[in-house]
mmCIF file of C-alpha atoms in Angstrom:
data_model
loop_
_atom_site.group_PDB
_atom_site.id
_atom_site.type_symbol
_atom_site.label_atom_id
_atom_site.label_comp_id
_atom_site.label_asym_id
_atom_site.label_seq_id
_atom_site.Cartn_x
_atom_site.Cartn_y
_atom_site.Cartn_z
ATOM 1 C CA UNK A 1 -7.640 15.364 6.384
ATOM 2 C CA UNK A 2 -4.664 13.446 7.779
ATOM 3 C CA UNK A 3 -1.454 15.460 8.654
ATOM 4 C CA UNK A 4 0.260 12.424 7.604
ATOM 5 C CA UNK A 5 1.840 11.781 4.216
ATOM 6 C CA UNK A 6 1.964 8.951 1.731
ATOM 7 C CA UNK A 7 4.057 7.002 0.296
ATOM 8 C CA UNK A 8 4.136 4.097 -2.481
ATOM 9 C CA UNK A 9 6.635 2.220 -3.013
ATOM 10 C CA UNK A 10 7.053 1.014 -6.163
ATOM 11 C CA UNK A 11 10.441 0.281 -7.167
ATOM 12 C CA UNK A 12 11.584 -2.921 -7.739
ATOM 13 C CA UNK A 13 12.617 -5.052 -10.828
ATOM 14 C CA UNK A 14 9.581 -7.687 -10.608
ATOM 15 C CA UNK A 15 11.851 -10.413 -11.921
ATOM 16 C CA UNK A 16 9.593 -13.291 -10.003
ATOM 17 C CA UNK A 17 6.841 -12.181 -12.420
ATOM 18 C CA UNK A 18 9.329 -12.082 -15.335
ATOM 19 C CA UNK A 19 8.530 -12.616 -18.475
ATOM 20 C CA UNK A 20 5.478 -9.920 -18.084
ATOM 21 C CA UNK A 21 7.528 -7.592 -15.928
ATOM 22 C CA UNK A 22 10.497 -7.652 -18.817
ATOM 23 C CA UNK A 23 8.675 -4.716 -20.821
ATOM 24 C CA UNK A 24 6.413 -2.648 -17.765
ATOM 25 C CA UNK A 25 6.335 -2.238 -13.809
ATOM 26 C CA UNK A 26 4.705 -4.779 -11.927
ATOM 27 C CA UNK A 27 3.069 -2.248 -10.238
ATOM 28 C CA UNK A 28 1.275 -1.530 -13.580
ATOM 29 C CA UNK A 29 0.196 -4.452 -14.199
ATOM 30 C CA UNK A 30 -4.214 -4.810 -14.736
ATOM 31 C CA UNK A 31 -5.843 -5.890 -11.080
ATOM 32 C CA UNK A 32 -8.723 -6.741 -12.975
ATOM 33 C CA UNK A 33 -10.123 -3.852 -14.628
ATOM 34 C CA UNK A 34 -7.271 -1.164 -13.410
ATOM 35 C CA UNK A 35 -4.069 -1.013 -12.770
ATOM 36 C CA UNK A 36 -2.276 -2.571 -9.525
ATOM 37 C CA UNK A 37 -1.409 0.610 -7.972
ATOM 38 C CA UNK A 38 -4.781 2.265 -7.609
ATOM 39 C CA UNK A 39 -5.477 -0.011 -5.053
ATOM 40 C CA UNK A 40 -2.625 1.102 -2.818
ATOM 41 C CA UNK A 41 -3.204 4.554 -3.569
ATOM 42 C CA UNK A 42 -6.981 3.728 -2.395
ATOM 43 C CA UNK A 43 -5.983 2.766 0.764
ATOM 44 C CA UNK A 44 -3.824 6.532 1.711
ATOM 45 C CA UNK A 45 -6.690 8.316 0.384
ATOM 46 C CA UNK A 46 -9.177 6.175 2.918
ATOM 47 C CA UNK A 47 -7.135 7.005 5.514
ATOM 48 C CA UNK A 48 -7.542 10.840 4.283
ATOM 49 C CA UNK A 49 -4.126 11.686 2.865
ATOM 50 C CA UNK A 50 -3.278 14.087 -0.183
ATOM 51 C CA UNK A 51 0.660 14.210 -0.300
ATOM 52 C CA UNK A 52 1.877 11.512 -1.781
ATOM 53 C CA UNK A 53 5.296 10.482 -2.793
ATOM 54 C CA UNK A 54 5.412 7.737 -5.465
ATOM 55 C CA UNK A 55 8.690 5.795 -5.496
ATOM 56 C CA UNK A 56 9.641 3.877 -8.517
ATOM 57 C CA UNK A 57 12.789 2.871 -10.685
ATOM 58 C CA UNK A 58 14.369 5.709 -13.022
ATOM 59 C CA UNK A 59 13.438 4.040 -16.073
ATOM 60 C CA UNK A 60 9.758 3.213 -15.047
ATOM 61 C CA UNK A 61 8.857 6.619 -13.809
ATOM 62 C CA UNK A 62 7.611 8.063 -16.884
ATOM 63 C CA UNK A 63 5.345 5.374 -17.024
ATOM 64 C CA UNK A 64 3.514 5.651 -14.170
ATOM 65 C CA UNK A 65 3.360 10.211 -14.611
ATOM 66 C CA UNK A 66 1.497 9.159 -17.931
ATOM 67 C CA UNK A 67 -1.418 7.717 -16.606
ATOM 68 C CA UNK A 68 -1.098 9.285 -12.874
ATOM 69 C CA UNK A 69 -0.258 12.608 -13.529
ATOM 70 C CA UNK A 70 0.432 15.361 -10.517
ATOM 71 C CA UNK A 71 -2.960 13.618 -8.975
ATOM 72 C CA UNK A 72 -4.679 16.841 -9.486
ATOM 73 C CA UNK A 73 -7.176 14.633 -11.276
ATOM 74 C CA UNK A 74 -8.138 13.287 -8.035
ATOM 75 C CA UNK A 75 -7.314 16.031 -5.067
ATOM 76 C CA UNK A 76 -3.734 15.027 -4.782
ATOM 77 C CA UNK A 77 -0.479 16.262 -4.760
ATOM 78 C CA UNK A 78 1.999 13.835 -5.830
ATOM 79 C CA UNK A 79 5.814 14.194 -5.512
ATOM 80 C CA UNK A 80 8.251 11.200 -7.501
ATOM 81 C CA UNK A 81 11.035 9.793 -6.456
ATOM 82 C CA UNK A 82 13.396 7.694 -7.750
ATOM 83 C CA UNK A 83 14.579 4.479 -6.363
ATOM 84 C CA UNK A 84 18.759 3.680 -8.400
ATOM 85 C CA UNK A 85 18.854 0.551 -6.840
ATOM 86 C CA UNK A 86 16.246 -1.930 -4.815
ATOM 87 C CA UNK A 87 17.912 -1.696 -1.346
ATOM 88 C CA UNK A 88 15.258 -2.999 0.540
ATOM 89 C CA UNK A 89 11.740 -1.597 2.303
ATOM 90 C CA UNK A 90 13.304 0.381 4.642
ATOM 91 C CA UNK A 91 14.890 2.255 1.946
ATOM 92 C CA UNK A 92 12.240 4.425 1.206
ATOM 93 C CA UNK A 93 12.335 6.486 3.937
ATOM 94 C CA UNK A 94 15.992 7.626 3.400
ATOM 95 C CA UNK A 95 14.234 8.596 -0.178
ATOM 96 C CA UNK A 96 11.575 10.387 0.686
ATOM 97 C CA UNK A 97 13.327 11.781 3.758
ATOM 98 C CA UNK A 98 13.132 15.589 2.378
ATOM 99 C CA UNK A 99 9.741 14.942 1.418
ATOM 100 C CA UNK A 100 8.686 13.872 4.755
ATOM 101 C CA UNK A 101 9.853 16.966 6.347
ATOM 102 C CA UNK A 102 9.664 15.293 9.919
ATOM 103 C CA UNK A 103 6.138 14.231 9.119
ATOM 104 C CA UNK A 104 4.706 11.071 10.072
ATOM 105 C CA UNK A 105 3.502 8.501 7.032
ATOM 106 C CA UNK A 106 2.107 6.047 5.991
ATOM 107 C CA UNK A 107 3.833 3.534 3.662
ATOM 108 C CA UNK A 108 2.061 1.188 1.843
ATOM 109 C CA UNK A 109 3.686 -1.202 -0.851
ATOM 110 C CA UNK A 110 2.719 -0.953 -4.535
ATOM 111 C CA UNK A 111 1.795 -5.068 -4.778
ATOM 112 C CA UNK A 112 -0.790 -5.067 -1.649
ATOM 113 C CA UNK A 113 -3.947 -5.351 -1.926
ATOM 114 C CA UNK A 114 -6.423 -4.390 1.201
ATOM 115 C CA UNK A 115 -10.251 -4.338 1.537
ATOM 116 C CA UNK A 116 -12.547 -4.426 4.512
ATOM 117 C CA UNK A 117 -15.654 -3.034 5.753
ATOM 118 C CA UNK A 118 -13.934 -1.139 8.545
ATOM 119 C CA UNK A 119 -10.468 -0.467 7.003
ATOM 120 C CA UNK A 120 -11.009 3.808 7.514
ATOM 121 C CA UNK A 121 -11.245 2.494 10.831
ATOM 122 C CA UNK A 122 -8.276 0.810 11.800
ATOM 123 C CA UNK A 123 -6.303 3.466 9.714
ATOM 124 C CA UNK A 124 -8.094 5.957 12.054
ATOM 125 C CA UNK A 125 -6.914 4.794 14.354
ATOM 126 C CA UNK A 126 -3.128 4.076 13.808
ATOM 127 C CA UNK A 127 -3.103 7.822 12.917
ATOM 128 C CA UNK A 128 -5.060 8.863 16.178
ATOM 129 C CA UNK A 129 -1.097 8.230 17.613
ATOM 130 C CA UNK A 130 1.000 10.634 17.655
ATOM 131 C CA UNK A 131 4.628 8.948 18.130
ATOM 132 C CA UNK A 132 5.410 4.986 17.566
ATOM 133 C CA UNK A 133 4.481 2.851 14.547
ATOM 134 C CA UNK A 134 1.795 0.733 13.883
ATOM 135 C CA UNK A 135 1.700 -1.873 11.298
ATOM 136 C CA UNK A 136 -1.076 -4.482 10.387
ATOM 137 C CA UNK A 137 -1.029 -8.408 11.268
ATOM 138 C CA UNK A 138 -2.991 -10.619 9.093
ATOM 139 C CA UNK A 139 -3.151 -14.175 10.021
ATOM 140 C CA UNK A 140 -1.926 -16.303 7.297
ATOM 141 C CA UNK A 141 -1.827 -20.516 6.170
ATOM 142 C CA UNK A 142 1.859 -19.859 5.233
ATOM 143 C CA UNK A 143 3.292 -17.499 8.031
ATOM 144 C CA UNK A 144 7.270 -18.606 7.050
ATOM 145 C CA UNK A 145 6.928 -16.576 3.957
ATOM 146 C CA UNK A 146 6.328 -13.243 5.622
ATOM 147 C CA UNK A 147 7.823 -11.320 8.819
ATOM 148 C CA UNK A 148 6.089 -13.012 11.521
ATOM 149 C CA UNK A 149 4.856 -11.072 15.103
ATOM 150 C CA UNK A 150 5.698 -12.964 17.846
ATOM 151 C CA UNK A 151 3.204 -12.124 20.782
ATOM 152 C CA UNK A 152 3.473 -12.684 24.320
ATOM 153 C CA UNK A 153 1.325 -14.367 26.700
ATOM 154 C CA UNK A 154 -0.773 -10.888 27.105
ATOM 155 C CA UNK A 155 -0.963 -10.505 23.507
ATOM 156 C CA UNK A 156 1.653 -7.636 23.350
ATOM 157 C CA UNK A 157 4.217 -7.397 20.504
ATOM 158 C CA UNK A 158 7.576 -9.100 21.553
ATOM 159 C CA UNK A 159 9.526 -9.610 18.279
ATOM 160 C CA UNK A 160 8.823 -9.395 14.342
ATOM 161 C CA UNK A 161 10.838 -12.342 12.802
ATOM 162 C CA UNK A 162 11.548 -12.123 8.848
ATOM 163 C CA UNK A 163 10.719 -15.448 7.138
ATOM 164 C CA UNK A 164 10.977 -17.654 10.124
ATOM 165 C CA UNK A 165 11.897 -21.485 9.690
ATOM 166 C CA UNK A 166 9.675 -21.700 12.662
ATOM 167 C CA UNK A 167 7.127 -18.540 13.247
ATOM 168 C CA UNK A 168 5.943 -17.761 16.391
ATOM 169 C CA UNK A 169 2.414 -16.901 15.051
ATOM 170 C CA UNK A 170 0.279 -17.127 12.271
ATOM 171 C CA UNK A 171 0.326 -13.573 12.205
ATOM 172 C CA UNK A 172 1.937 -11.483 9.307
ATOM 173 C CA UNK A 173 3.128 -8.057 8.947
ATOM 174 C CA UNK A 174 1.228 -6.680 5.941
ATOM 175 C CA UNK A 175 2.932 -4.163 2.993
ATOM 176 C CA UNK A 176 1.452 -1.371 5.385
ATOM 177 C CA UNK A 177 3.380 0.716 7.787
ATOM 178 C CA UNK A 178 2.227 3.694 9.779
ATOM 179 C CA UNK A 179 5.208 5.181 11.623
ATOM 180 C CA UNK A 180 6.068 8.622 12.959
ATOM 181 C CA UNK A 181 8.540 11.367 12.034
ATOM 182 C CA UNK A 182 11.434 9.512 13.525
ATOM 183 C CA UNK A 183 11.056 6.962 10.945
ATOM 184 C CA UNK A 184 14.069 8.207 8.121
ATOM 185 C CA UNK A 185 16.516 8.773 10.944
ATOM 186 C CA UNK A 186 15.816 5.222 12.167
ATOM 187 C CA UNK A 187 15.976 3.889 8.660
ATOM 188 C CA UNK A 188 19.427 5.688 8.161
ATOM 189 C CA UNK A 189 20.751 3.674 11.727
ATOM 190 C CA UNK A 190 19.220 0.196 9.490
ATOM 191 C CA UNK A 191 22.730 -1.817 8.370
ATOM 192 C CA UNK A 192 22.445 -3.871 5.326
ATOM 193 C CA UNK A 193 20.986 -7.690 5.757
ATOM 194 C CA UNK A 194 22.220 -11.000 4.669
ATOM 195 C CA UNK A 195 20.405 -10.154 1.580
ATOM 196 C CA UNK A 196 22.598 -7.223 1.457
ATOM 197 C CA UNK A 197 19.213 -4.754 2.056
ATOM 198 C CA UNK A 198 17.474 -2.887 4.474
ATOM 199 C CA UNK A 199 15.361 -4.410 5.945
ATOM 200 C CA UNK A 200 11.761 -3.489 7.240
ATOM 201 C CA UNK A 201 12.021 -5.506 10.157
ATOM 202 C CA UNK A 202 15.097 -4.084 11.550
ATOM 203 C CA UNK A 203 13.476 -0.526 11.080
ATOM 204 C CA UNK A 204 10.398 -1.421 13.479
ATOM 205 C CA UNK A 205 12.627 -3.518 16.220
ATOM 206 C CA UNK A 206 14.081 0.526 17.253
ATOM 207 C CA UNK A 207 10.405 1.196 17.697
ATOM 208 C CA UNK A 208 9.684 -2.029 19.560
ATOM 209 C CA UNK A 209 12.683 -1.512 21.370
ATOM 210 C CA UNK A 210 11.563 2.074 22.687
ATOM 211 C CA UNK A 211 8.386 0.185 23.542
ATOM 212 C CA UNK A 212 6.318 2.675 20.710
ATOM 213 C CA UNK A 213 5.251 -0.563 18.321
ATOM 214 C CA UNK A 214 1.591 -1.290 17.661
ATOM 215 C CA UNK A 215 0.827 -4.118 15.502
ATOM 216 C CA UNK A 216 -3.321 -3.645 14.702
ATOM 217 C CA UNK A 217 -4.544 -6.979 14.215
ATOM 218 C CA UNK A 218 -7.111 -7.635 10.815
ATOM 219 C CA UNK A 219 -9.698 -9.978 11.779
ATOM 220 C CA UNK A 220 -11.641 -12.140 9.620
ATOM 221 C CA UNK A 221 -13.654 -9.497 7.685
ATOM 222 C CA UNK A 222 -10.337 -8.179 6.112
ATOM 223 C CA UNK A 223 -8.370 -9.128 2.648
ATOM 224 C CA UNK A 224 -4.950 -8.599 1.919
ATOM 225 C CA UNK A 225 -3.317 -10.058 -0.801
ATOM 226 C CA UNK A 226 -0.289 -9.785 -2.196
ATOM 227 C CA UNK A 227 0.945 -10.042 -5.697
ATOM 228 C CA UNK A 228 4.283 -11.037 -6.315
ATOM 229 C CA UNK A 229 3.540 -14.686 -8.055
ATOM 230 C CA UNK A 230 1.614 -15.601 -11.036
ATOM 231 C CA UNK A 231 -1.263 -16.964 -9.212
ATOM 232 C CA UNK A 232 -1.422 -14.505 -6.851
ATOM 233 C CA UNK A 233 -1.855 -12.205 -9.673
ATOM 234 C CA UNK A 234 -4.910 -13.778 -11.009
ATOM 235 C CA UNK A 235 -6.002 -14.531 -7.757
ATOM 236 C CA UNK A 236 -6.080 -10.754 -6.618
ATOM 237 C CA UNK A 237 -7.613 -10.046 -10.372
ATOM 238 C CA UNK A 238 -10.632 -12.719 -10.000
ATOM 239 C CA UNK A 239 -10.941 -11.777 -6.091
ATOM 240 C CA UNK A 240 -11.864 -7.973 -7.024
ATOM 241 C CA UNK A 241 -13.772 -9.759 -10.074
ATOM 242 C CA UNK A 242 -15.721 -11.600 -7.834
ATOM 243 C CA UNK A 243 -16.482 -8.969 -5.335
ATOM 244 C CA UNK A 244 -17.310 -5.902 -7.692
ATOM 245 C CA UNK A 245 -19.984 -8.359 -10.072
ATOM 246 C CA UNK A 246 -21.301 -9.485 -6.909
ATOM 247 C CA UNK A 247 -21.759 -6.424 -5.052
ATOM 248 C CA UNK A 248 -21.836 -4.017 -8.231
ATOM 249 C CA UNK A 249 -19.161 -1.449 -6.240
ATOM 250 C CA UNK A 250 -16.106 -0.723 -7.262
ATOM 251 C CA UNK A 251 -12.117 -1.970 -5.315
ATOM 252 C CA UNK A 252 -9.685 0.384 -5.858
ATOM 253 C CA UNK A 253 -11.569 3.149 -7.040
ATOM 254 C CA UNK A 254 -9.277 6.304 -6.763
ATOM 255 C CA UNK A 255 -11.597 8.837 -8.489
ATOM 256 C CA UNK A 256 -14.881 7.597 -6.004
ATOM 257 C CA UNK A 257 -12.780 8.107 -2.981
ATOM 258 C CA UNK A 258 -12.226 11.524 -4.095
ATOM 259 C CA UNK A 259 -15.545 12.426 -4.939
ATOM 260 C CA UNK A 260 -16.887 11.069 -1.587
ATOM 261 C CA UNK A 261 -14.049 12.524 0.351
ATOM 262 C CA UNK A 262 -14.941 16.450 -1.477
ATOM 263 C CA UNK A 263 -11.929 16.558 -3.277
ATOM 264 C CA UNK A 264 -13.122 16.827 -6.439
ATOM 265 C CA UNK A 265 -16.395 17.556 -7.584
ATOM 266 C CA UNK A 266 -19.090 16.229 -9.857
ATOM 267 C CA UNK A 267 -17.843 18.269 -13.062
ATOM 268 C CA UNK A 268 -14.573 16.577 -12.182
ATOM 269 C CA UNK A 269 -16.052 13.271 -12.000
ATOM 270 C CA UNK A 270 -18.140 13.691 -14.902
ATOM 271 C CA UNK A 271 -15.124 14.487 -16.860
ATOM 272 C CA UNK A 272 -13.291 11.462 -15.498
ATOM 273 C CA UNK A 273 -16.472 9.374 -16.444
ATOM 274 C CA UNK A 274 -16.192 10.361 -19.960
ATOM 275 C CA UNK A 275 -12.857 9.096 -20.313
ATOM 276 C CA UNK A 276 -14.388 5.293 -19.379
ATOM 277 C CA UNK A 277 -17.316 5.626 -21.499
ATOM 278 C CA UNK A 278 -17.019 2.712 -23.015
ATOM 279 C CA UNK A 279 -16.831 0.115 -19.874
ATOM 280 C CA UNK A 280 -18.290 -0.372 -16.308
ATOM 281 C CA UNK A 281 -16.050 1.354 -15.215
ATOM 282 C CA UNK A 282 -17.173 4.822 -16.697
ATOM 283 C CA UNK A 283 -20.843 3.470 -16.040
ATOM 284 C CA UNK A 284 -20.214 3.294 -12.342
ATOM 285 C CA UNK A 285 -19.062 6.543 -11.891
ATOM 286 C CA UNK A 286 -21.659 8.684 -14.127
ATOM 287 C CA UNK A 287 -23.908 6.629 -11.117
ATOM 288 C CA UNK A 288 -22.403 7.695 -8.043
ATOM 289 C CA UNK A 289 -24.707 9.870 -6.149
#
């Protein structure tokens, strides 16, 4: 198991998905056949974490405990926070700063999407370091929307530029962040954007500057989508679709991580089954082996 911690941000208002996100978090919204945050929650638990902090808006947070719970149902231990105001990314780790407890994390936003083959891998490895950050670089057709790494010559980090009229690279920094205990006391030095928030980017140049930035590149045989428009809604929905009909295995499957992982066991899964009787869903669980 990991000795880092979690976190998932899911604050926000979701107005750009307005009117669907007038009445429920966007990060509740159906990915297909479950909701949008078990498939951020699937990535901590790949990278074999347990304490998770879940970071939402006051009024959603009742939500989100009615369907999550404490995590006991899966091996986990969750701790919510709440989020007053959306004050940008960098935010959350002057939330969850107590929680932390000097610990290093990894943050992973409530809209992203990840899947890969070798994606215990590459988390693996960004937690194999023990001081610095690492965060993930997906190439991309429309780099301008995203913060951009620029590389130099030797392919070594030189800047991360947010929404660039001109970006450096194709290269964007995904909704995934692993960073080290220093993080909350670099997020506290963070001074409020144009945008009036705080940004990411400006969190991870005091890394870069210290020279302790790693951005892990994901190649070709990696998704990561995104979900903050309409069609990138459905597209996310018919991508794990698509995938799980094809191959008949599950995306974002919180309670078969745990099982493989030995956090829970196969009474625990049973009972879990027998709560999805009626769909695949259930199916595919009563057949895990």
């Amino acid at each position: 198991m990991s000795d880092r911690k979690g976190i998932i941000l899911a604050g926000g208002s979701g107005t750009r998905l307005y009117p669907i996100t007038m009445g429920v978090s966007k990060q509740i919204l159906p990915i297909y056949d479950k909701p949008m945050i078990y498939y951020p929650l699937s990535v901590l638990m790949l990278a074999g974490i347990r304490e998770i902090a879940v970071i939402t808006t006051p009024e959603d947070q009742a939500q989100f405990q009615r369907f999550m719970g404490d995590g006991n149902q899966w091996g986990l231990e969750f701790t919510w926070i709440e989020q007053p105001s959306p004050d940008g990314l960098a935010q959350a780790y002057l939330l969850a700063e107590e929680f932390l407890d000097g610990s290093p994390s990894l943050m992973v936003l409530g809209d992203n999407l990840f899947f890969g083959h070798g994606l215990p891998e590459i988390l693996a490895r960004a937690d194999a370091k023990p001081e610095g950050g690492t965060v993930f670089g997906y190439r991309v057709a429309d780099p301008e929307r995203y913060g951009v790494v620029d590389f130099d010559e030797d392919g070594q980090v030189r800047a991360i530029v947010e929404k660039p009229d001109m970006p450096p690279s194709s290269f964007a920094v995904t909704g995934l962040y692993a960073l080290d205990g220093t993080a909350p006391e670099k997020a506290a030095r963070v001074t409020p954007s144009e945008r009036n928030e705080l940004e990411i980017t400006a969190l991870l140049e005091q890394y870069l500057a210290e020279d302790k930035l790693t951005v892990e590149v994901m190649g070709r045989g990696y998704a990561w989508l995104d979900t903050g428009t309409h069609e990138s809604l459905l597209d996310a929905g018919n991508f794990v679709r698509t995938l799980q009909q094809r191959q008949g295995l599950q995306m974002g499957s919180p309670d078969e991580i745990a099982f493989n992982m030995g956090w829970i066991s196969r009474a625990d899964l049973e009972k879990r089954a027998k709560l999805f009787g009626k769909n695949d869903y259930g199916r595919y669980l009563l057949g895990l082996q």
